Tab-separated table of C-alpha atoms and ligand atoms in Angstrom:
chain	number	residue	atom	x	y	z
A	264	MET	CA	113.121	106.506	105.234
A	265	LEU	CA	110.167	107.241	102.957
A	266	ALA	CA	108.096	104.465	101.465
A	267	ALA	CA	108.417	103.948	97.697
A	268	PRO	CA	106.279	106.275	95.572
A	269	LEU	CA	102.873	105.003	94.585
A	270	CYS	CA	102.771	104.512	90.854
A	271	TYR	CA	106.223	104.844	89.309
A	272	ASN	CA	107.181	101.813	87.328
A	273	ARG	CA	110.192	103.307	85.556
A	274	PRO	CA	112.763	106.041	86.171
A	275	MET	CA	111.394	109.505	85.359
A	276	ARG	CA	113.080	112.854	84.656
A	277	PHE	CA	112.199	115.811	86.879
A	278	LEU	CA	113.044	119.476	87.248
A	279	ILE	CA	112.518	120.994	90.696
A	280	THR	CA	112.540	124.789	90.856
A	281	GLY	CA	113.484	125.978	94.325
A	282	GLY	CA	114.939	122.516	94.818
A	283	ALA	CA	117.718	123.614	97.171
A	284	GLY	CA	115.171	124.731	99.771
A	285	PHE	CA	113.613	122.829	102.659
A	286	ILE	CA	110.909	120.881	100.800
A	287	GLY	CA	112.790	120.757	97.470
A	288	THR	CA	115.928	119.152	98.913
A	289	THR	CA	113.990	116.389	100.660
A	290	LEU	CA	111.989	115.758	97.484
A	291	ALA	CA	115.046	115.783	95.190
A	292	ASN	CA	117.021	113.421	97.428
A	293	HIS	CA	114.087	111.056	97.752
A	294	LEU	CA	113.585	110.960	93.975
A	295	VAL	CA	117.227	110.255	93.090
A	296	ARG	CA	117.465	107.646	95.857
A	297	THR	CA	114.501	105.841	94.307
A	298	GLY	CA	116.094	105.746	90.850
A	299	HIS	CA	114.834	108.930	89.170
A	300	HIS	CA	116.765	111.671	87.371
A	301	VAL	CA	116.518	115.094	88.977
A	302	ARG	CA	117.620	118.575	87.959
A	303	VAL	CA	117.337	121.410	90.458
A	304	LEU	CA	117.128	125.106	89.652
A	305	ASP	CA	117.575	127.491	92.577
A	306	ASP	CA	118.919	131.040	92.896
A	307	LEU	CA	120.127	130.280	96.453
A	308	SER	CA	118.380	133.363	97.843
A	309	ALA	CA	117.309	131.000	100.635
A	310	GLY	CA	118.446	127.532	99.555
A	311	ASP	CA	121.529	125.504	100.420
A	312	PRO	CA	122.782	123.077	97.738
A	313	SER	CA	125.138	121.281	100.139
A	314	ARG	CA	122.270	119.111	101.419
A	315	LEU	CA	121.509	117.782	97.930
A	316	ASP	CA	122.500	114.208	97.039
A	317	ALA	CA	125.490	114.168	94.679
A	318	ARG	CA	123.324	112.558	91.964
A	319	VAL	CA	121.101	115.657	91.723
A	320	LEU	CA	122.135	117.975	88.886
A	321	PHE	CA	122.159	121.417	90.465
A	322	SER	CA	121.940	124.639	88.475
A	323	ARG	CA	122.072	128.072	90.050
A	324	GLY	CA	119.732	130.567	88.426
A	325	ASP	CA	116.532	132.571	88.573
A	326	VAL	CA	113.257	130.842	87.705
A	327	ARG	CA	112.237	133.906	85.684
A	328	ASN	CA	115.041	133.283	83.148
A	329	VAL	CA	113.074	131.614	80.344
A	330	PRO	CA	115.996	130.715	78.013
A	331	ASN	CA	117.691	128.949	80.932
A	332	LEU	CA	114.449	127.047	81.570
A	333	TRP	CA	114.361	125.909	77.931
A	334	THR	CA	117.652	124.106	78.528
A	335	LEU	CA	116.757	122.668	81.922
A	336	LEU	CA	113.351	121.413	80.757
A	337	GLN	CA	114.678	119.284	77.878
A	338	ASP	CA	113.242	115.728	78.217
A	339	VAL	CA	111.675	116.546	81.592
A	340	GLU	CA	108.449	114.629	82.257
A	341	CYS	CA	107.285	116.561	85.298
A	342	VAL	CA	108.266	119.914	86.812
A	343	TYR	CA	107.826	120.597	90.488
A	344	HIS	CA	107.491	124.356	90.890
A	345	LEU	CA	108.624	125.246	94.412
A	346	ALA	CA	110.743	128.366	93.807
A	347	ALA	CA	109.193	131.184	95.808
A	348	ARG	CA	109.717	133.780	98.484
A	349	ILE	CA	107.930	132.273	101.474
A	350	SER	CA	107.673	134.712	104.405
A	351	VAL	CA	104.248	136.204	105.118
A	352	PRO	CA	105.548	139.210	107.146
A	353	GLU	CA	108.300	139.889	104.601
A	354	SER	CA	105.710	139.878	101.827
A	355	VAL	CA	103.952	142.772	103.566
A	356	LEU	CA	107.191	144.783	103.349
A	357	TYR	CA	108.126	143.707	99.802
A	358	PRO	CA	104.911	142.893	97.902
A	359	LEU	CA	106.415	143.874	94.551
A	360	GLU	CA	109.305	141.442	94.933
A	361	TYR	CA	106.954	138.681	96.107
A	362	ASN	CA	104.713	139.279	93.140
A	363	ASP	CA	107.679	139.288	90.746
A	364	VAL	CA	109.153	136.012	91.993
A	365	ASN	CA	106.063	134.019	92.971
A	366	VAL	CA	103.678	135.116	90.227
A	367	GLY	CA	106.185	136.170	87.545
A	368	GLY	CA	108.249	133.042	88.173
A	369	THR	CA	105.188	130.843	87.693
A	370	VAL	CA	104.249	132.573	84.434
A	371	ALA	CA	107.840	132.325	83.179
A	372	LEU	CA	107.959	128.624	83.997
A	373	LEU	CA	104.649	127.932	82.271
A	374	THR	CA	105.679	129.710	79.076
A	375	ALA	CA	108.888	127.654	78.992
A	376	VAL	CA	106.832	124.513	79.685
A	377	ARG	CA	104.708	125.393	76.647
A	378	ASP	CA	107.762	126.022	74.450
A	379	VAL	CA	109.456	122.754	75.392
A	380	GLY	CA	106.313	120.623	75.752
A	381	VAL	CA	106.418	119.292	79.317
A	382	PRO	CA	103.473	116.998	80.170
A	383	ARG	CA	102.913	117.872	83.859
A	384	VAL	CA	103.527	120.686	86.374
A	385	VAL	CA	103.022	120.289	90.126
A	386	LEU	CA	102.840	123.570	92.056
A	387	THR	CA	103.334	123.873	95.808
A	388	SER	CA	100.583	126.274	96.780
A	389	SER	CA	99.801	127.143	100.370
A	390	ALA	CA	97.112	126.820	103.032
A	391	SER	CA	97.512	130.569	103.545
A	392	VAL	CA	95.137	131.099	100.598
A	393	TYR	CA	92.225	130.099	102.877
A	394	GLY	CA	92.582	132.928	105.411
A	395	ASN	CA	89.738	132.910	107.949
A	396	GLN	CA	86.980	130.480	107.031
A	397	PRO	CA	83.553	130.041	108.661
A	398	GLY	CA	84.196	126.352	109.348
A	399	GLN	CA	87.020	123.875	109.876
A	400	PRO	CA	88.532	121.704	108.521
A	401	VAL	CA	88.994	123.655	105.320
A	402	HIS	CA	88.306	121.922	102.046
A	403	GLU	CA	89.292	122.810	98.528
A	404	THR	CA	85.873	124.081	97.432
A	405	MET	CA	85.875	126.902	100.012
A	406	GLN	CA	86.282	130.420	98.684
A	407	PRO	CA	89.906	131.551	99.268
A	408	SER	CA	90.324	134.597	101.477
A	409	PRO	CA	94.023	135.513	101.297
A	410	LYS	CA	95.203	137.833	104.069
A	411	SER	CA	98.726	138.713	102.911
A	412	PRO	CA	100.622	139.532	99.713
A	413	TYR	CA	102.260	136.092	100.013
A	414	ALA	CA	98.865	134.367	100.073
A	415	ILE	CA	97.710	136.436	97.097
A	416	THR	CA	100.783	135.387	95.103
A	417	LYS	CA	99.975	131.728	95.820
A	418	ILE	CA	96.339	131.950	94.701
A	419	ALA	CA	97.416	133.973	91.636
A	420	ALA	CA	100.006	131.304	90.824
A	421	GLU	CA	97.267	128.642	91.065
A	422	HIS	CA	95.082	130.576	88.618
A	423	TYR	CA	97.942	130.969	86.135
A	424	LEU	CA	98.841	127.303	86.530
A	425	PHE	CA	95.359	126.044	85.675
A	426	MET	CA	94.589	128.591	82.986
A	427	LEU	CA	97.914	128.280	81.125
A	428	GLY	CA	98.077	124.538	81.754
A	429	ARG	CA	94.740	124.146	79.981
A	430	LEU	CA	95.773	126.442	77.107
A	431	TYR	CA	99.149	124.749	76.678
A	432	ASN	CA	97.851	121.188	77.025
A	433	CYS	CA	99.878	120.404	80.122
A	434	ASP	CA	98.566	118.574	83.218
A	435	ALA	CA	98.492	120.966	86.177
A	436	VAL	CA	98.174	120.088	89.864
A	437	ALA	CA	98.388	122.424	92.873
A	438	LEU	CA	99.052	121.055	96.342
A	439	ARG	CA	98.024	123.420	99.126
A	440	VAL	CA	100.645	122.565	101.721
A	441	PHE	CA	99.840	123.382	105.370
A	442	ASN	CA	102.580	123.999	107.990
A	443	ALA	CA	105.407	121.689	106.903
A	444	TYR	CA	108.202	120.887	109.363
A	445	GLY	CA	111.102	118.448	109.594
A	446	PRO	CA	114.844	118.089	109.093
A	447	GLY	CA	116.545	120.793	107.053
A	448	GLN	CA	114.068	123.607	107.708
A	449	ARG	CA	115.949	126.899	107.935
A	450	ILE	CA	115.716	129.261	110.896
A	451	PRO	CA	116.209	132.723	109.374
A	452	PRO	CA	117.056	135.623	111.732
A	453	ALA	CA	113.582	137.138	111.307
A	454	HIS	CA	110.151	135.527	110.868
A	455	ALA	CA	111.343	131.969	111.456
A	456	PRO	CA	108.886	129.057	111.111
A	457	VAL	CA	107.427	128.225	114.507
A	458	VAL	CA	108.453	124.540	114.830
A	459	PRO	CA	112.252	124.860	114.407
A	460	LEU	CA	112.227	128.173	116.265
A	461	PHE	CA	110.462	126.694	119.313
A	462	LEU	CA	112.767	123.645	119.227
A	463	ARG	CA	115.894	125.746	119.146
A	464	ARG	CA	114.644	127.987	121.942
A	465	ALA	CA	113.670	124.995	124.080
A	466	LEU	CA	117.043	123.294	123.523
A	467	THR	CA	119.009	126.425	124.325
A	468	GLY	CA	117.060	127.247	127.482
A	469	GLY	CA	115.226	130.206	125.946
A	470	SER	CA	111.580	131.209	126.246
A	471	LEU	CA	108.957	130.364	123.669
A	472	VAL	CA	107.218	133.507	122.500
A	473	VAL	CA	103.614	132.863	121.486
A	474	HIS	CA	101.770	135.446	119.416
A	475	GLY	CA	98.390	136.399	120.943
A	476	ASN	CA	97.002	134.002	123.535
A	477	GLY	CA	98.194	130.867	121.734
A	478	SER	CA	94.716	129.502	121.031
A	479	GLN	CA	95.175	129.916	117.260
A	480	THR	CA	95.462	126.541	115.575
A	481	ARG	CA	97.486	125.179	112.669
A	482	ASP	CA	97.980	121.892	110.858
A	483	PHE	CA	101.600	120.714	111.199
A	484	VAL	CA	102.523	118.214	108.512
A	485	HIS	CA	105.784	116.284	108.454
A	486	ILE	CA	108.068	116.785	105.445
A	487	ASP	CA	108.050	113.045	104.668
A	488	ASP	CA	104.269	113.144	104.306
A	489	VAL	CA	104.533	116.221	102.060
A	490	VAL	CA	107.076	114.413	99.878
A	491	ARG	CA	104.841	111.345	99.678
A	492	ALA	CA	102.050	113.588	98.374
A	493	LEU	CA	104.355	115.322	95.892
A	494	THR	CA	105.638	112.046	94.453
A	495	ALA	CA	102.087	110.763	94.054
A	496	ALA	CA	101.038	114.016	92.338
A	497	ALA	CA	103.641	113.404	89.628
A	498	SER	CA	102.670	109.833	88.958
A	499	VAL	CA	98.942	109.232	89.423
A	500	PRO	CA	96.564	109.776	86.489
A	501	GLU	CA	93.414	111.920	86.682
A	502	VAL	CA	94.742	114.829	88.731
A	503	ASP	CA	94.837	117.455	85.987
A	504	GLY	CA	93.191	120.687	87.157
A	505	GLN	CA	93.026	119.624	90.809
A	506	VAL	CA	93.869	121.677	93.855
A	507	ILE	CA	94.551	119.358	96.788
A	508	ASN	CA	95.114	120.016	100.504
A	509	ILE	CA	98.211	118.431	102.016
A	510	GLY	CA	98.144	118.540	105.798
A	511	SER	CA	98.077	116.120	108.699
A	512	GLY	CA	94.355	116.622	109.263
A	513	GLN	CA	95.202	117.277	112.956
A	514	GLU	CA	94.478	120.660	114.527
A	515	THR	CA	97.087	121.874	117.045
A	516	SER	CA	97.004	125.138	118.970
A	517	ILE	CA	100.246	127.074	119.251
A	518	GLN	CA	100.206	126.764	123.031
A	519	ASP	CA	99.867	122.975	122.699
A	520	LEU	CA	102.744	122.979	120.207
A	521	ALA	CA	104.854	124.843	122.785
A	522	ARG	CA	104.055	122.166	125.406
A	523	VAL	CA	104.854	119.258	123.071
A	524	VAL	CA	108.126	120.875	121.988
A	525	GLY	CA	109.097	121.348	125.652
A	526	SER	CA	108.375	117.726	126.485
A	527	VAL	CA	110.212	116.378	123.399
A	528	ALA	CA	113.229	118.565	124.151
A	529	GLY	CA	113.192	117.357	127.777
A	530	ARG	CA	112.826	120.889	129.132
A	531	ALA	CA	110.049	122.981	130.578
A	532	PRO	CA	110.616	126.247	128.717
A	533	SER	CA	108.835	129.357	129.920
A	534	ILE	CA	106.118	130.476	127.538
A	535	ILE	CA	105.679	134.200	126.970
A	536	TYR	CA	102.394	135.407	125.504
A	537	ASN	CA	102.850	138.474	123.340
A	538	GLU	CA	99.269	139.724	123.166
A	539	SER	CA	100.249	142.737	121.071
A	540	GLN	CA	101.453	140.503	118.220
A	541	SER	CA	98.790	139.380	115.742
A	542	PRO	CA	98.238	135.609	115.943
A	543	GLY	CA	97.155	135.438	112.299
A	544	VAL	CA	94.122	133.389	111.301
A	545	ALA	CA	92.236	131.911	114.263
A	546	ARG	CA	91.974	128.311	113.073
A	547	LEU	CA	93.402	126.335	110.175
A	548	VAL	CA	93.262	122.587	109.685
A	549	ALA	CA	93.092	120.602	106.470
A	550	ASP	CA	90.349	118.367	105.212
A	551	ILE	CA	92.537	115.764	103.492
A	552	SER	CA	89.819	113.546	102.046
A	553	LEU	CA	90.532	114.651	98.460
A	554	ALA	CA	94.248	113.861	98.871
A	555	ARG	CA	93.314	110.445	100.270
A	556	ARG	CA	91.059	109.749	97.312
A	557	LEU	CA	93.155	111.138	94.440
A	558	LEU	CA	96.693	110.558	95.677
A	559	GLY	CA	96.257	107.611	98.037
A	560	TYR	CA	97.663	110.013	100.632
A	561	ALA	CA	97.698	108.959	104.282
A	562	PRO	CA	99.831	110.951	106.720
A	563	GLU	CA	102.164	108.636	108.613
A	564	VAL	CA	104.109	110.896	110.973
A	565	GLY	CA	102.336	112.371	114.006
A	566	LEU	CA	103.575	115.619	115.539
A	567	GLU	CA	105.225	114.149	118.626
A	568	GLN	CA	106.934	111.404	116.608
A	569	GLY	CA	108.045	113.938	113.972
A	570	LEU	CA	109.572	116.201	116.611
A	571	ASN	CA	111.295	113.276	118.329
A	572	ASP	CA	112.684	112.041	115.003
A	573	LEU	CA	113.894	115.545	114.188
A	574	LEU	CA	116.007	115.546	117.329
A	575	LYS	CA	117.326	112.066	116.673
A	576	ILE	CA	118.394	112.608	113.038
A	577	ASP	CA	121.969	111.445	112.644
A	578	GLY	CA	122.405	110.864	116.370
A	579	GLN	CA	123.028	114.193	118.067
A	580	PHE	CA	123.776	116.071	114.845
A	581	GLU	CA	120.455	117.849	114.509
A	582	ARG	CA	120.409	118.724	118.202
A	583	ARG	CA	123.890	120.271	117.927
A	584	LYS	CA	122.901	122.098	114.765
A	585	LEU	CA	119.748	123.454	116.357
A	586	VAL	CA	121.681	124.626	119.405
A	587	ALA	CA	124.418	126.213	117.324
A	588	ALA	CA	122.123	127.939	114.819
B	744	LIG	N1	107.335	125.101	104.214
B	744	LIG	C1	106.003	125.205	104.304
B	744	LIG	O1	105.414	124.996	105.369
B	744	LIG	C2	105.187	125.547	103.079
B	744	LIG	C3	103.800	125.640	103.225
B	744	LIG	C4	103.031	125.962	102.110
B	744	LIG	C5	103.626	126.157	100.886
B	744	LIG	N2	104.975	126.078	100.771
B	744	LIG	C6	105.570	126.331	99.453
B	744	LIG	O2	106.493	125.298	99.152
B	744	LIG	C7	107.577	125.837	98.387
B	744	LIG	C8	108.898	125.480	99.051
B	744	LIG	O3	108.886	126.020	100.360
B	744	LIG	P1	110.095	125.776	101.361
B	744	LIG	O4	109.527	125.747	102.724
B	744	LIG	O5	110.931	124.671	100.893
B	744	LIG	O6	110.853	127.156	101.207
B	744	LIG	P2	112.392	127.479	100.951
B	744	LIG	O7	112.579	128.949	101.097
B	744	LIG	O8	113.245	126.587	101.765
B	744	LIG	O9	112.537	127.045	99.409
B	744	LIG	C9	112.249	127.926	98.353
B	744	LIG	C10	113.458	127.921	97.439
B	744	LIG	O10	113.204	128.771	96.318
B	744	LIG	C11	114.419	129.426	95.995
B	744	LIG	N3	114.091	130.627	95.237
B	744	LIG	C12	113.508	131.776	95.687
B	744	LIG	N4	113.397	132.652	94.689
B	744	LIG	C13	113.886	132.057	93.566
B	744	LIG	C14	114.041	132.464	92.211
B	744	LIG	N5	113.672	133.696	91.805
B	744	LIG	N6	114.589	131.609	91.335
B	744	LIG	C15	115.008	130.363	91.732
B	744	LIG	N7	114.890	129.927	93.010
B	744	LIG	C16	114.332	130.766	93.907
B	744	LIG	C17	115.074	129.712	97.334
B	744	LIG	O11	116.483	129.913	97.237
B	744	LIG	C18	114.719	128.462	98.113
B	744	LIG	O12	115.751	127.486	98.039
B	744	LIG	C19	107.315	127.322	98.244
B	744	LIG	O13	106.668	127.543	97.007
B	744	LIG	C20	106.346	127.621	99.386
B	744	LIG	O14	105.511	128.723	99.077
B	744	LIG	C21	105.786	125.796	101.844
């Protein structure tokens, strides 16, 4: 169970675009369970509304539909903008669609925010905007170096957010989320996120396929920590115009992740190194000092604990689901 949000002292009204997805569902459920009013807009291209708490008002629709946004934004005090296409490899195949949804959707939302007069927008940006950097951990002042259409859509969305937010007199905050994992993360047939994919393979006796030699590093951040940061971003003052890293601050190589997953799952899965597959950026770990300072953010869930908890959720339910998926 998440700790109470930092600064709320009264129920607030939120809209979450993309709120039937992995991060959005956890955020929406947490907010309604702590007394807030939440509307969710999602086109269900990837989301699943069945995981949403019954108190969340769900609306199916496209974030680019501005008249629909006018209705959904009435009396909303903060919008979380999560709706996006999220696969890096898919974005290479369909850059136009990624641009339309991720950039066009952000512009559509911001124009509706202007029309209705919403005081704050929180955007989930991505660590992918950093690309390869000369040093680690990465901090927010480093020059972005996006390496995929997806990453370009996220940095473009940030620029629109801050520029239009300033013009329309709306507080704007972008959280650059690193590799989030936890309960409810989907495992699509292609390009699945590495944590749930490795877990499922380990539980079902399969091999873990590592791209390259596995020395590439990432920052795996538990969904509960991401939600803690998101709730703080809606409630603390003095964050207008800020871009803030949200990671664990811990650097983990993919081959170490494979070992930890094996030990948590109680198996010793074989690890296959696919040297012909690009490992992506060589190193990526977040400097989270700005999040600590501005949001009071302090990650609470370590990787091993997060993986163990994932397997224990609702007794054996998650384990069965992972095996069956
Ligand atoms: N999961 C991560 O590790 C991670 C890391 C960095 C950034 N992010 C960002 O966080 C946000 C949420 O990511 P997630 O992991 O929950 O992904 P997700 O795919 O589970 O959620 C995205 C949701 O957006 C919805 N959506 C897509 N296009 C839409 C449209 N045109 N109109 C309305 N809804 C639409 C999908 O149906 C889905 O439910 C995204 O913006 C993503 O770029 C995620």
